[in-house]
Amino acid sequence: FYHYIAPALINSALSIFVIRNYRNFDVNILKRNGVWYSSSIFFASYIAVFSSMFANIILAITCGVTLLFSLINNKLSITKTIKESTLQIFTLTAWVVAVIYEANGGRAASLGSGSLDIYGTLSVLNYLIEQVQPAFKYSATALVSIGIISSLYSLIRNKNRDQSIVFFIVFISGVLSLIALVLLCARAGSYYAARPVVMWGGFLYVSMASFITIDILAKDRTKLINALLAFCTIILVYKGLTSNSTLKQSINLNLSYSQAKAVSQNIIDQVISTDRNNGTNMILYVPKGDDHDNWPFPIYEGPFIGKALKNYGIIQNDIYIEVKPDIYLNQKMSVPIS
């Protein structure tokens, strides 16, 4: 929750807030809103940016895209754009600082030495998308396509420009967020792309674009069409809430509870067996994971497993544990290779 869900929610909320008010962050407007109001927004932005790299990309890209649209709207006047986009500039500056800290953090060396597994990340992402209910996938695809066409038409006809601009801010932010998250997962480990909370940026913007399209279609329409749109929305929500995969826990490899328990128990039993024989060194066999560090059964976890089992009184001796992947256990326990 702390590492993924909370940062995703905070950055998502701020991104929506920035998109809705991207022209209202003028210095004078912030002064009129009062010190407490303005300070709370900037503080929330600071917390969001320094929360998680997977989540703060959502907010950083939103701020970048709205800043670009403000620059275009102000006829490339940098002075007017800076004055109009105080929050976006503050957020992007803080984000650059966060990236510098992250690049010099504890995992920077291991991430820098790995390969950029774009193909593997896209394969894992495709696996994640396949789990989304077809009713949502096809409806979202249709709505986003309609939104693109109708927004382009409105801009050409100079009608409902503000709503069309907001749609394209959302759409462009979604595309850039997806590209950035794929590249980040490709560097950090393709298995990250299987986590909905990591790839939340893509789902967020698709949902926003779909709802904006529904709003576009509902305007200046008859009551019957609006009633049908409302009915379709309710059906989609009902379909989602009554399906098995909705609000499902983010579980590595999508193991069932019994499978996960069997793997954990097997690990514990191996260590207990060594402890009973008064062993001080052992090779711990675990299912094979990815090629990066054998996640979610990491090869570096040996000392932590031994320490945890001793602290809880499960074993009596200090045991040096070397973790070794064994593909035979994948077959025996029906554990897929990530």
Tab-separated table of C-alpha atoms in Angstrom:
chain	number	residue	atom	x	y	z
A	1	PHE	CA	0.000	0.000	0.000
A	2	TYR	CA	2.694	2.467	1.054
A	3	HIS	CA	5.004	1.815	-1.898
A	4	TYR	CA	2.469	1.586	-4.738
A	5	ILE	CA	-1.214	2.196	-3.984
A	6	ALA	CA	-0.962	5.386	-1.908
A	7	PRO	CA	1.492	7.115	-4.301
A	8	ALA	CA	-0.668	6.130	-7.287
A	9	LEU	CA	-3.792	7.593	-5.649
A	10	ILE	CA	-2.064	10.827	-4.595
A	11	ASN	CA	-0.475	11.427	-8.003
A	12	SER	CA	-3.702	10.524	-9.818
A	13	ALA	CA	-5.751	12.958	-7.736
A	14	LEU	CA	-3.259	15.758	-8.312
A	15	SER	CA	-3.066	14.998	-12.038
A	16	ILE	CA	-6.843	15.299	-12.361
A	17	PHE	CA	-6.726	18.528	-10.346
A	18	VAL	CA	-3.996	19.980	-12.599
A	19	ILE	CA	-5.882	19.053	-15.782
A	20	ARG	CA	-9.114	20.626	-14.527
A	21	ASN	CA	-7.354	23.827	-13.446
A	22	TYR	CA	-4.304	24.010	-15.690
A	23	ARG	CA	-4.997	27.653	-16.571
A	24	ASN	CA	-5.751	28.690	-12.990
A	25	PHE	CA	-2.308	28.489	-11.394
A	26	ASP	CA	-1.444	32.108	-12.064
A	27	VAL	CA	0.505	33.729	-9.218
A	28	ASN	CA	-2.255	36.302	-8.671
A	29	ILE	CA	-4.960	33.615	-8.564
A	30	LEU	CA	-2.952	31.628	-6.016
A	31	LYS	CA	-2.603	34.760	-3.888
A	32	ARG	CA	-6.363	35.367	-4.010
A	33	ASN	CA	-7.041	31.783	-2.910
A	34	GLY	CA	-5.075	32.349	0.268
A	35	VAL	CA	-1.838	31.074	1.761
A	36	TRP	CA	-3.275	27.892	3.287
A	37	TYR	CA	-4.993	26.773	0.090
A	38	SER	CA	-1.980	27.414	-2.129
A	39	SER	CA	0.494	25.977	0.376
A	40	SER	CA	-1.511	22.770	0.754
A	41	ILE	CA	-1.504	22.226	-3.025
A	42	PHE	CA	2.248	22.764	-3.301
A	43	PHE	CA	2.882	20.528	-0.286
A	44	ALA	CA	0.719	17.768	-1.785
A	45	SER	CA	2.684	18.107	-5.021
A	46	TYR	CA	5.946	17.777	-3.082
A	47	ILE	CA	4.714	14.618	-1.305
A	48	ALA	CA	3.496	13.130	-4.600
A	49	VAL	CA	6.744	13.735	-6.467
A	50	PHE	CA	8.910	12.140	-3.764
A	51	SER	CA	6.623	9.127	-3.277
A	52	SER	CA	7.393	6.633	-6.059
A	53	MET	CA	9.004	6.807	-9.487
A	54	PHE	CA	6.263	4.647	-10.966
A	55	ALA	CA	3.585	7.022	-9.661
A	56	ASN	CA	5.194	10.454	-9.962
A	57	ILE	CA	5.636	9.931	-13.706
A	58	ILE	CA	1.843	10.345	-13.949
A	59	LEU	CA	1.939	13.801	-12.372
A	60	ALA	CA	5.173	14.917	-14.051
A	61	ILE	CA	3.887	14.123	-17.541
A	62	THR	CA	0.552	15.810	-16.838
A	63	CYS	CA	2.367	18.953	-15.717
A	64	GLY	CA	4.642	18.812	-18.759
A	65	VAL	CA	1.763	18.419	-21.219
A	66	THR	CA	-0.341	21.186	-19.629
A	67	LEU	CA	2.741	23.413	-19.617
A	68	LEU	CA	3.183	22.761	-23.345
A	69	PHE	CA	-0.468	23.575	-24.062
A	70	SER	CA	-0.173	26.776	-22.000
A	71	LEU	CA	2.905	27.757	-23.997
A	72	ILE	CA	1.024	27.208	-27.271
A	73	ASN	CA	-2.035	29.070	-25.955
A	74	ASN	CA	0.188	32.014	-24.946
A	75	LYS	CA	1.698	32.114	-28.454
A	76	LEU	CA	5.069	30.797	-27.211
A	77	SER	CA	5.413	33.576	-24.641
A	78	ILE	CA	7.669	32.066	-21.970
A	79	THR	CA	7.006	34.889	-19.490
A	80	LYS	CA	3.221	34.488	-19.629
A	81	THR	CA	3.522	30.710	-19.490
A	82	ILE	CA	5.725	30.782	-16.381
A	83	LYS	CA	3.341	33.184	-14.672
A	84	GLU	CA	0.335	31.042	-15.610
A	85	SER	CA	1.875	27.667	-14.694
A	86	THR	CA	3.492	28.137	-11.296
A	87	LEU	CA	2.430	24.754	-9.905
A	88	GLN	CA	3.500	22.827	-13.011
A	89	ILE	CA	6.957	24.408	-12.977
A	90	PHE	CA	7.374	23.738	-9.252
A	91	THR	CA	6.291	20.116	-9.703
A	92	LEU	CA	8.594	19.475	-12.664
A	93	THR	CA	11.532	21.051	-10.825
A	94	ALA	CA	10.874	18.860	-7.783
A	95	TRP	CA	10.507	15.828	-10.075
A	96	VAL	CA	13.937	16.443	-11.631
A	97	VAL	CA	15.421	16.581	-8.121
A	98	ALA	CA	13.623	13.313	-7.259
A	99	VAL	CA	15.028	11.645	-10.382
A	100	ILE	CA	18.553	12.767	-9.437
A	101	TYR	CA	18.120	11.283	-5.956
A	102	GLU	CA	16.714	8.074	-7.446
A	103	ALA	CA	19.615	7.814	-9.897
A	104	ASN	CA	22.045	7.859	-6.966
A	105	GLY	CA	20.007	5.625	-4.656
A	106	GLY	CA	20.644	2.132	-3.365
A	107	ARG	CA	19.268	0.279	-6.398
A	108	ALA	CA	20.723	2.622	-9.016
A	109	ALA	CA	23.807	0.469	-9.619
A	110	SER	CA	21.827	-2.738	-10.159
A	111	LEU	CA	19.321	-1.017	-12.416
A	112	GLY	CA	22.062	0.625	-14.424
A	113	SER	CA	23.799	-2.683	-15.061
A	114	GLY	CA	20.709	-4.430	-16.393
A	115	SER	CA	19.498	-4.592	-19.974
A	116	LEU	CA	16.564	-2.658	-21.390
A	117	ASP	CA	14.042	-5.479	-21.793
A	118	ILE	CA	11.371	-3.677	-23.811
A	119	TYR	CA	10.081	-6.814	-25.530
A	120	GLY	CA	9.726	-8.655	-22.226
A	121	THR	CA	7.968	-5.679	-20.636
A	122	LEU	CA	5.500	-5.388	-23.514
A	123	SER	CA	4.784	-9.123	-23.258
A	124	VAL	CA	4.077	-8.829	-19.532
A	125	LEU	CA	1.952	-5.711	-20.119
A	126	ASN	CA	-0.029	-7.559	-22.777
A	127	TYR	CA	-0.637	-10.341	-20.237
A	128	LEU	CA	-1.963	-7.737	-17.786
A	129	ILE	CA	-4.256	-6.164	-20.399
A	130	GLU	CA	-5.615	-9.594	-21.335
A	131	GLN	CA	-6.941	-9.900	-17.784
A	132	VAL	CA	-9.081	-6.774	-18.177
A	133	GLN	CA	-12.745	-7.513	-18.789
A	134	PRO	CA	-13.503	-7.439	-22.563
A	135	ALA	CA	-16.515	-5.210	-21.900
A	136	PHE	CA	-14.162	-2.563	-20.547
A	137	LYS	CA	-11.444	-2.992	-23.170
A	138	TYR	CA	-13.696	-2.750	-26.209
A	139	SER	CA	-15.859	0.016	-24.740
A	140	ALA	CA	-12.812	2.069	-23.756
A	141	THR	CA	-11.231	1.595	-27.197
A	142	ALA	CA	-14.427	2.716	-28.909
A	143	LEU	CA	-14.949	5.699	-26.596
A	144	VAL	CA	-11.359	6.938	-26.894
A	145	SER	CA	-11.531	6.632	-30.701
A	146	ILE	CA	-14.801	8.572	-30.778
A	147	GLY	CA	-13.276	11.156	-28.443
A	148	ILE	CA	-10.300	11.706	-30.757
A	149	ILE	CA	-12.530	12.163	-33.816
A	150	SER	CA	-15.082	14.415	-32.104
A	151	SER	CA	-12.401	16.540	-30.409
A	152	LEU	CA	-10.541	17.046	-33.684
A	153	TYR	CA	-13.820	17.991	-35.344
A	154	SER	CA	-14.606	20.484	-32.558
A	155	LEU	CA	-11.177	22.092	-32.818
A	156	ILE	CA	-11.489	22.419	-36.597
A	157	ARG	CA	-14.976	23.921	-36.258
A	158	ASN	CA	-13.812	26.058	-33.307
A	159	LYS	CA	-16.581	24.640	-31.125
A	160	ASN	CA	-16.221	23.427	-27.514
A	161	ARG	CA	-12.495	24.086	-27.736
A	162	ASP	CA	-11.848	23.892	-23.996
A	163	GLN	CA	-13.303	20.410	-23.660
A	164	SER	CA	-11.475	19.223	-26.771
A	165	ILE	CA	-8.183	20.594	-25.466
A	166	VAL	CA	-8.722	18.843	-22.126
A	167	PHE	CA	-9.376	15.584	-23.979
A	168	PHE	CA	-6.119	15.863	-25.908
A	169	ILE	CA	-4.213	16.767	-22.731
A	170	VAL	CA	-5.532	13.540	-21.209
A	171	PHE	CA	-4.888	11.487	-24.354
A	172	ILE	CA	-1.319	12.742	-24.884
A	173	SER	CA	-0.545	12.367	-21.172
A	174	GLY	CA	-1.794	8.782	-21.343
A	175	VAL	CA	0.367	7.891	-24.341
A	176	LEU	CA	3.483	9.477	-22.831
A	177	SER	CA	2.831	7.884	-19.415
A	178	LEU	CA	2.508	4.449	-20.979
A	179	ILE	CA	5.761	4.887	-22.927
A	180	ALA	CA	7.589	6.154	-19.828
A	181	LEU	CA	6.282	3.323	-17.630
A	182	VAL	CA	7.241	0.688	-20.209
A	183	LEU	CA	10.787	2.097	-20.387
A	184	LEU	CA	11.041	2.270	-16.590
A	185	CYS	CA	9.793	-1.309	-16.188
A	186	ALA	CA	12.136	-2.456	-18.957
A	187	ARG	CA	15.047	-1.102	-16.917
A	188	ALA	CA	13.858	-2.032	-13.408
A	189	GLY	CA	12.473	-5.454	-14.359
A	190	SER	CA	9.800	-6.510	-16.835
A	191	TYR	CA	7.809	-8.223	-14.053
A	192	TYR	CA	6.830	-4.791	-12.705
A	193	ALA	CA	4.540	-4.369	-15.723
A	194	ALA	CA	2.313	-7.159	-14.367
A	195	ARG	CA	1.299	-5.010	-11.401
A	196	PRO	CA	-1.826	-2.892	-12.003
A	197	VAL	CA	-0.680	-0.293	-9.456
A	198	VAL	CA	2.600	0.152	-11.357
A	199	MET	CA	0.903	0.538	-14.751
A	200	TRP	CA	-1.920	2.592	-13.250
A	201	GLY	CA	-0.999	5.645	-15.332
A	202	GLY	CA	-2.193	3.979	-18.529
A	203	PHE	CA	-5.479	2.808	-17.003
A	204	LEU	CA	-6.101	6.206	-15.387
A	205	TYR	CA	-5.888	8.214	-18.598
A	206	VAL	CA	-7.922	5.701	-20.608
A	207	SER	CA	-10.679	5.957	-17.989
A	208	MET	CA	-10.526	9.757	-17.998
A	209	ALA	CA	-10.619	9.936	-21.801
A	210	SER	CA	-13.610	7.570	-21.854
A	211	PHE	CA	-15.579	9.666	-19.365
A	212	ILE	CA	-14.768	12.887	-21.244
A	213	THR	CA	-16.060	11.262	-24.444
A	214	ILE	CA	-19.285	10.265	-22.680
A	215	ASP	CA	-19.651	13.881	-21.547
A	216	ILE	CA	-19.060	15.097	-25.122
A	217	LEU	CA	-21.679	12.698	-26.480
A	218	ALA	CA	-24.174	13.661	-23.788
A	219	LYS	CA	-24.092	17.380	-24.564
A	220	ASP	CA	-26.854	18.768	-26.740
A	221	ARG	CA	-28.447	15.328	-27.074
A	222	THR	CA	-31.973	14.145	-26.450
A	223	LYS	CA	-33.015	12.734	-23.096
A	224	LEU	CA	-33.269	9.279	-24.665
A	225	ILE	CA	-29.616	9.256	-25.776
A	226	ASN	CA	-28.467	10.548	-22.386
A	227	ALA	CA	-30.538	7.865	-20.671
A	228	LEU	CA	-28.943	5.193	-22.881
A	229	LEU	CA	-25.452	6.514	-22.097
A	230	ALA	CA	-26.225	6.454	-18.379
A	231	PHE	CA	-27.620	2.924	-18.690
A	232	CYS	CA	-24.519	1.695	-20.552
A	233	THR	CA	-22.270	3.253	-17.910
A	234	ILE	CA	-24.222	1.531	-15.124
A	235	ILE	CA	-24.000	-1.814	-16.963
A	236	LEU	CA	-20.218	-1.440	-17.310
A	237	VAL	CA	-19.842	-0.607	-13.619
A	238	TYR	CA	-22.052	-3.573	-12.670
A	239	LYS	CA	-20.080	-5.873	-14.966
A	240	GLY	CA	-16.865	-4.780	-13.329
A	241	LEU	CA	-18.075	-5.079	-9.749
A	242	THR	CA	-19.509	-8.566	-10.263
A	243	SER	CA	-16.517	-10.114	-12.069
A	244	ASN	CA	-13.843	-12.174	-10.349
A	245	SER	CA	-10.904	-10.021	-11.415
A	246	THR	CA	-12.266	-6.658	-10.256
A	247	LEU	CA	-10.365	-5.117	-7.335
A	248	LYS	CA	-8.285	-8.283	-7.205
A	249	GLN	CA	-5.150	-8.200	-5.088
A	250	SER	CA	-1.904	-7.542	-6.924
A	251	ILE	CA	-0.254	-10.948	-6.444
A	252	ASN	CA	3.054	-11.947	-7.979
A	253	LEU	CA	2.519	-14.527	-10.747
A	254	ASN	CA	-1.219	-14.579	-9.856
A	255	LEU	CA	-0.728	-17.598	-7.612
A	256	SER	CA	-3.687	-18.903	-5.651
A	257	TYR	CA	-3.525	-18.779	-1.862
A	258	SER	CA	-2.868	-22.525	-1.645
A	259	GLN	CA	-0.045	-22.311	-4.219
A	260	ALA	CA	1.612	-19.380	-2.456
A	261	LYS	CA	1.295	-21.131	0.913
A	262	ALA	CA	2.828	-24.330	-0.501
A	263	VAL	CA	5.838	-22.433	-1.890
A	264	SER	CA	6.362	-20.566	1.397
A	265	GLN	CA	6.016	-23.740	3.456
A	266	ASN	CA	8.510	-25.550	1.222
A	267	ILE	CA	11.054	-22.785	1.805
A	268	ILE	CA	10.527	-22.893	5.578
A	269	ASP	CA	10.700	-26.706	5.702
A	270	GLN	CA	14.062	-26.739	3.897
A	271	VAL	CA	15.565	-24.337	6.434
A	272	ILE	CA	14.059	-26.202	9.415
A	273	SER	CA	15.508	-29.476	8.112
A	274	THR	CA	19.000	-27.947	7.972
A	275	ASP	CA	18.562	-26.471	11.451
A	276	ARG	CA	17.558	-29.838	12.939
A	277	ASN	CA	20.719	-31.365	11.487
A	278	ASN	CA	22.725	-28.537	13.109
A	279	GLY	CA	23.774	-27.247	9.691
A	280	THR	CA	25.205	-23.755	9.347
A	281	ASN	CA	25.230	-23.525	5.542
A	282	MET	CA	22.641	-24.590	3.015
A	283	ILE	CA	21.413	-24.193	-0.532
A	284	LEU	CA	17.761	-23.157	-0.563
A	285	TYR	CA	15.967	-24.308	-3.703
A	286	VAL	CA	13.174	-22.038	-4.913
A	287	PRO	CA	11.074	-21.854	-8.109
A	288	LYS	CA	12.694	-20.110	-11.059
A	289	GLY	CA	11.648	-16.499	-11.511
A	290	ASP	CA	12.815	-13.797	-13.904
A	291	ASP	CA	16.336	-13.434	-15.269
A	292	HIS	CA	17.074	-10.208	-13.364
A	293	ASP	CA	17.357	-11.438	-9.752
A	294	ASN	CA	14.905	-14.380	-9.818
A	295	TRP	CA	12.017	-12.239	-8.556
A	296	PRO	CA	9.665	-12.979	-6.820
A	297	PHE	CA	12.055	-15.505	-5.212
A	298	PRO	CA	15.136	-13.258	-5.197
A	299	ILE	CA	18.566	-14.813	-4.898
A	300	TYR	CA	19.643	-12.056	-2.481
A	301	GLU	CA	16.959	-12.992	0.053
A	302	GLY	CA	18.880	-15.846	1.742
A	303	PRO	CA	20.325	-13.931	4.744
A	304	PHE	CA	16.978	-12.235	5.402
A	305	ILE	CA	15.104	-15.562	5.419
A	306	GLY	CA	17.526	-17.074	7.937
A	307	LYS	CA	17.412	-14.004	10.172
A	308	ALA	CA	13.609	-13.817	10.112
A	309	LEU	CA	13.129	-17.510	10.944
A	310	LYS	CA	15.557	-17.261	13.859
A	311	ASN	CA	14.021	-14.050	15.210
A	312	TYR	CA	10.610	-15.729	15.314
A	313	GLY	CA	12.006	-18.811	17.028
A	314	ILE	CA	11.362	-21.172	14.120
A	315	ILE	CA	15.049	-22.168	13.925
A	316	GLN	CA	17.737	-22.092	16.608
A	317	ASN	CA	20.976	-21.717	14.645
A	318	ASP	CA	22.452	-19.011	12.447
A	319	ILE	CA	22.361	-20.454	8.944
A	320	TYR	CA	24.027	-19.038	5.845
A	321	ILE	CA	21.473	-19.519	3.061
A	322	GLU	CA	22.314	-19.479	-0.635
A	323	VAL	CA	19.218	-19.235	-2.823
A	324	LYS	CA	19.275	-21.329	-5.981
A	325	PRO	CA	16.472	-21.354	-8.599
A	326	ASP	CA	15.211	-24.802	-9.589
A	327	ILE	CA	12.851	-25.073	-12.558
A	328	TYR	CA	11.764	-28.512	-11.298
A	329	LEU	CA	9.925	-26.782	-8.437
A	330	ASN	CA	7.974	-24.706	-10.968
A	331	GLN	CA	6.657	-27.916	-12.501
A	332	LYS	CA	6.063	-29.583	-9.138
A	333	MET	CA	4.154	-26.641	-7.633
A	334	SER	CA	2.558	-25.317	-10.855
A	335	VAL	CA	4.370	-21.998	-10.530
A	336	PRO	CA	4.680	-20.099	-13.843
A	337	ILE	CA	8.020	-18.599	-14.810
A	338	SER	CA	7.626	-14.814	-14.720
